[in-house]
PDB file of C-alpha atoms in Angstrom:
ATOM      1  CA  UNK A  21     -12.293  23.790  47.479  1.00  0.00           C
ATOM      2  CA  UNK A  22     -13.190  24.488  43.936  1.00  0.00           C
ATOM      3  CA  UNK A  23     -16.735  22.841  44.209  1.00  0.00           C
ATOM      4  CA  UNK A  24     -20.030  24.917  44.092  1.00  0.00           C
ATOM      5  CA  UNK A  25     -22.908  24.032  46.497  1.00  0.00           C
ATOM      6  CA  UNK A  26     -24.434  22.683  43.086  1.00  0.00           C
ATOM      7  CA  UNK A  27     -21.829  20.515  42.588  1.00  0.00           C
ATOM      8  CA  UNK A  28     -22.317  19.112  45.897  1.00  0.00           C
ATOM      9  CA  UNK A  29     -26.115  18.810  45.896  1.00  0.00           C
ATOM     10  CA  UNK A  30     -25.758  16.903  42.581  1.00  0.00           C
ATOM     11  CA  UNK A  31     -23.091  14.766  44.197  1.00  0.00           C
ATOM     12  CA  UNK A  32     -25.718  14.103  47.033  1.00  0.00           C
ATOM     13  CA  UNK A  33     -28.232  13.304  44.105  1.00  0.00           C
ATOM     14  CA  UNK A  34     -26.575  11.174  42.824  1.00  0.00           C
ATOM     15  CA  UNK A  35     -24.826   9.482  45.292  1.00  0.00           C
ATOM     16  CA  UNK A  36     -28.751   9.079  46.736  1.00  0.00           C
ATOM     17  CA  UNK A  37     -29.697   7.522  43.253  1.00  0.00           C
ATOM     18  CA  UNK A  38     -26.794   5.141  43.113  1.00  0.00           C
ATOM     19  CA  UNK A  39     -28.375   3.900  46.985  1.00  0.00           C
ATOM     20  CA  UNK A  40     -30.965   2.912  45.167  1.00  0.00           C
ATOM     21  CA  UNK A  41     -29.349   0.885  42.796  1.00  0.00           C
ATOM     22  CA  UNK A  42     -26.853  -1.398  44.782  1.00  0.00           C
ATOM     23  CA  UNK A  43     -28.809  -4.774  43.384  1.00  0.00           C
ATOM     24  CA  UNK A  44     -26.505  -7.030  40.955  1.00  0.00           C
ATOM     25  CA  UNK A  45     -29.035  -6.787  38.741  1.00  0.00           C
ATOM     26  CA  UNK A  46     -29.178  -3.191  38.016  1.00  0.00           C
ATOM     27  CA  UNK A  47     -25.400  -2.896  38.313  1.00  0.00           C
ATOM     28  CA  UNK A  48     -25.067  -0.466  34.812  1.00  0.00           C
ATOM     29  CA  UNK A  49     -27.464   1.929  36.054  1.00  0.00           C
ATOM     30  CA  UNK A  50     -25.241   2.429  38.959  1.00  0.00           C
ATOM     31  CA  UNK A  51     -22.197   2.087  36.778  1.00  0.00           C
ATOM     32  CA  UNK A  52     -23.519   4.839  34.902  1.00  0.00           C
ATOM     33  CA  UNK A  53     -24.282   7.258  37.820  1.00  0.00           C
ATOM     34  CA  UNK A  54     -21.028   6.251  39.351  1.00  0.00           C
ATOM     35  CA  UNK A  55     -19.092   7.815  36.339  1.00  0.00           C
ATOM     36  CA  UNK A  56     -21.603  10.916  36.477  1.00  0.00           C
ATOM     37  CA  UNK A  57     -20.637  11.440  40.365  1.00  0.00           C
ATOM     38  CA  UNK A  58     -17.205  11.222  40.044  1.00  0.00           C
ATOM     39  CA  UNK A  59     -17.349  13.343  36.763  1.00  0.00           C
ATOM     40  CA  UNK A  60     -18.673  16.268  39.295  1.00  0.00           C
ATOM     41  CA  UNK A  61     -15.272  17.553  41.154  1.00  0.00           C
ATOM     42  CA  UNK A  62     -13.259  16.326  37.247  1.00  0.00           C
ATOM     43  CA  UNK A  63     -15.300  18.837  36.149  1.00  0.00           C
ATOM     44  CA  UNK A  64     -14.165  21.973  38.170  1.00  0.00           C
ATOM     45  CA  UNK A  65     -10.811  20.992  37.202  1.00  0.00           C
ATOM     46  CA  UNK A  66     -11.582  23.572  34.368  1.00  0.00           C
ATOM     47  CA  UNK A  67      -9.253  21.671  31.367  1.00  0.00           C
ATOM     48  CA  UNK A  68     -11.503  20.330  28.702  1.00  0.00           C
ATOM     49  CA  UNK A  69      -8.182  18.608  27.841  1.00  0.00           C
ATOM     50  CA  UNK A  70      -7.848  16.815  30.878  1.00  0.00           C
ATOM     51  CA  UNK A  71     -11.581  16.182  30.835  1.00  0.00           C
ATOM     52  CA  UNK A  72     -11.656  13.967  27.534  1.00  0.00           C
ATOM     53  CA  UNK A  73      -8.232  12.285  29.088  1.00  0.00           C
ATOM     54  CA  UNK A  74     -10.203  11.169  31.912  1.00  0.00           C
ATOM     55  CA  UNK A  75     -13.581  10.064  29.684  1.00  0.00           C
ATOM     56  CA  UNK A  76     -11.055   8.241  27.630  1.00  0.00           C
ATOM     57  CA  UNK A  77      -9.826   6.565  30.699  1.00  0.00           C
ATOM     58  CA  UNK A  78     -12.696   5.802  31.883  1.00  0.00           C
ATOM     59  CA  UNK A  79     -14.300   3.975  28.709  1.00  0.00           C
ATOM     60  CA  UNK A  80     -10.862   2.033  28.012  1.00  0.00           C
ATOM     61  CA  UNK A  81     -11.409   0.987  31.739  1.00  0.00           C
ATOM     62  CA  UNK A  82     -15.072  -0.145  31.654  1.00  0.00           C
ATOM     63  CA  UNK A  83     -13.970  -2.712  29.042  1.00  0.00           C
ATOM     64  CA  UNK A  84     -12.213  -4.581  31.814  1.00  0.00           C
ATOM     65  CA  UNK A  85     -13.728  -6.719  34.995  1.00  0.00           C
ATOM     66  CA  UNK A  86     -12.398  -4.367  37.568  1.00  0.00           C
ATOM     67  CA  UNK A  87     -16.045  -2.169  37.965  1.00  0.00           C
ATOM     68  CA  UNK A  88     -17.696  -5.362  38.690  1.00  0.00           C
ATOM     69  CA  UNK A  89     -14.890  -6.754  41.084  1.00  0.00           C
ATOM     70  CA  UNK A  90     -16.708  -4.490  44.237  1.00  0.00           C
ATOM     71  CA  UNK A  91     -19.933  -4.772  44.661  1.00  0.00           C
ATOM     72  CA  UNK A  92     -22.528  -1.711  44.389  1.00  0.00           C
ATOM     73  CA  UNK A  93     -23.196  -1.998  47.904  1.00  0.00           C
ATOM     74  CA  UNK A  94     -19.707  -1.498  48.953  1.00  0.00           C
ATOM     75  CA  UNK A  95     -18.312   1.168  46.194  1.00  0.00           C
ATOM     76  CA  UNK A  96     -21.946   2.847  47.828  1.00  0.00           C
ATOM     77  CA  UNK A  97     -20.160   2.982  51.132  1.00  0.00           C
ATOM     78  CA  UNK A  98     -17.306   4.243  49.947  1.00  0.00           C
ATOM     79  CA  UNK A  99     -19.013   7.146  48.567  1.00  0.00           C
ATOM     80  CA  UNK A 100     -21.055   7.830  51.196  1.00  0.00           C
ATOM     81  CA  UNK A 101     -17.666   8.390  53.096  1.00  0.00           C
ATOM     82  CA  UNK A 102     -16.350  10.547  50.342  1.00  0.00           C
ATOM     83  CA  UNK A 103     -19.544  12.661  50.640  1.00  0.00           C
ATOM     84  CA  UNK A 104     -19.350  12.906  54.590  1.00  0.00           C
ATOM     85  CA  UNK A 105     -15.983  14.453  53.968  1.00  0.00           C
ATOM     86  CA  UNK A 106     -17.685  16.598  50.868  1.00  0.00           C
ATOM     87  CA  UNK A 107     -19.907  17.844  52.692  1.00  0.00           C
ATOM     88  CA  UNK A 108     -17.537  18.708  55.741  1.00  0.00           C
ATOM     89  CA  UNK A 109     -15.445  20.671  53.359  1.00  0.00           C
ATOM     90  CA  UNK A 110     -12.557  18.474  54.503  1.00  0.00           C
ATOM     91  CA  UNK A 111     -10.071  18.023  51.839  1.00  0.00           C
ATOM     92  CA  UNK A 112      -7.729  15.911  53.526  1.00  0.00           C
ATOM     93  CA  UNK A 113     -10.768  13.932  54.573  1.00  0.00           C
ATOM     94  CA  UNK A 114     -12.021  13.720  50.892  1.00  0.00           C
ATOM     95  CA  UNK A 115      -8.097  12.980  49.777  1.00  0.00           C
ATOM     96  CA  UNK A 116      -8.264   9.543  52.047  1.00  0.00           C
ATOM     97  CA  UNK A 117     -11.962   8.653  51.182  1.00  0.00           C
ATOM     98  CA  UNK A 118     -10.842   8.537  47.548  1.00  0.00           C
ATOM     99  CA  UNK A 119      -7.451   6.940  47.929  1.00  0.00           C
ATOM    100  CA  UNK A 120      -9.489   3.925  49.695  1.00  0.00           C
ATOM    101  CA  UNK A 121     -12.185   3.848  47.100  1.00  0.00           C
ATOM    102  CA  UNK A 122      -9.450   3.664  44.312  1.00  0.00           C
ATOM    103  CA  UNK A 123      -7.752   1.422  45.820  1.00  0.00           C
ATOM    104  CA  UNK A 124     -10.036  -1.105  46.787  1.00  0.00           C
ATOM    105  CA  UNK A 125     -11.128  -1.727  43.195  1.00  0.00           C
ATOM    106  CA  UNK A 126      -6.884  -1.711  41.891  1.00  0.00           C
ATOM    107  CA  UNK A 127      -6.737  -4.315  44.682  1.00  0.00           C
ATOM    108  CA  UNK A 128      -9.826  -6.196  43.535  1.00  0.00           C
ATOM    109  CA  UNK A 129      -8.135  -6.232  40.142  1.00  0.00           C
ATOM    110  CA  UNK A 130      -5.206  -7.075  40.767  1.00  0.00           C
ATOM    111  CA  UNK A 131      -6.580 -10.077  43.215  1.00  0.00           C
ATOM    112  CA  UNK A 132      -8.489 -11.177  39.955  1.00  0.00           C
ATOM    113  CA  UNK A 133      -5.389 -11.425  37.270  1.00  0.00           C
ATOM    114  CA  UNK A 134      -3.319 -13.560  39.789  1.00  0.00           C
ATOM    115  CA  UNK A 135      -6.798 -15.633  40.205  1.00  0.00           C
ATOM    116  CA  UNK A 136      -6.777 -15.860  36.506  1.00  0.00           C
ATOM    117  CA  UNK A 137      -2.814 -16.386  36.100  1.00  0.00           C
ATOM    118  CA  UNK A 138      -2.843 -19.551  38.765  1.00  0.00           C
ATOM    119  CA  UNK A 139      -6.197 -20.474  36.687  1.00  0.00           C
ATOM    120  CA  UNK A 140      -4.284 -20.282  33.382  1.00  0.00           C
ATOM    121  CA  UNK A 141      -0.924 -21.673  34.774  1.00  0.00           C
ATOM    122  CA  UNK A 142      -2.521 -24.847  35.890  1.00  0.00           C
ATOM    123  CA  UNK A 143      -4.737 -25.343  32.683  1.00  0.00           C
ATOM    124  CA  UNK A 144      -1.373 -25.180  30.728  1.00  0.00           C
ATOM    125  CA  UNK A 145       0.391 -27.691  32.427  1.00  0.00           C
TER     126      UNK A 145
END
């Protein structure tokens, strides 16, 4: 509820940008973007606090695999949804969208350390 019509149109920006951008190849221009889009609604949050929590988070995360585990094209998707229920004004809507989005990439983790534990488990032995 708390985002402007300029929040959404640079959502839509750069949600539009990041379409552009779903080749392997360019994958940390769109890594990039993606932070900037889902900095957008952070933002309206209003805590500056909160705010370097999150950009704290959010470097300590990009050290790991997980951002490359789902593919532009897909995490694309996924925001497309998220904007369809943006742009609806549906909260609930927007509420699911990003539960799935976060989600998918914890479970695309997650699938990757017990890839890497059975990996490691039968190199020891």
């Amino acid at each position: 509820p708390l985002l402007t019509k300029d929040d959404i149109a640079e959502m839509e920006d750069l949600c539009h940008q990041m379409g552009k951008l779903t080749h392997v190849r360019v994958r940390d221009k769109y890594l990039l973007l993606n932070r900037q889009f889902h900095f957008v609604p952070f933002r309206r949050v209003g805590s500056g606090r909160l705010l370097r929590m999150l950009d704290g988070l959010w470097d300590a995360a990009e050290r790991y695999p997980a951002a490359s585990l789902v593919s532009s094209a897909d995490s694309h998707q996924e925001h497309l949804q998220v904007m369809d229920a943006v742009r609806a004004h549906n909260v609930e809507a927007v509420i699911q969208a990003t539960d799935r989005h976060r989600v998918r990439s914890l479970s695309a983790l997650e699938e990757r350390e017990r890839s890497c534990n059975r990996e490691f488990s039968g190199a020891v032995r």
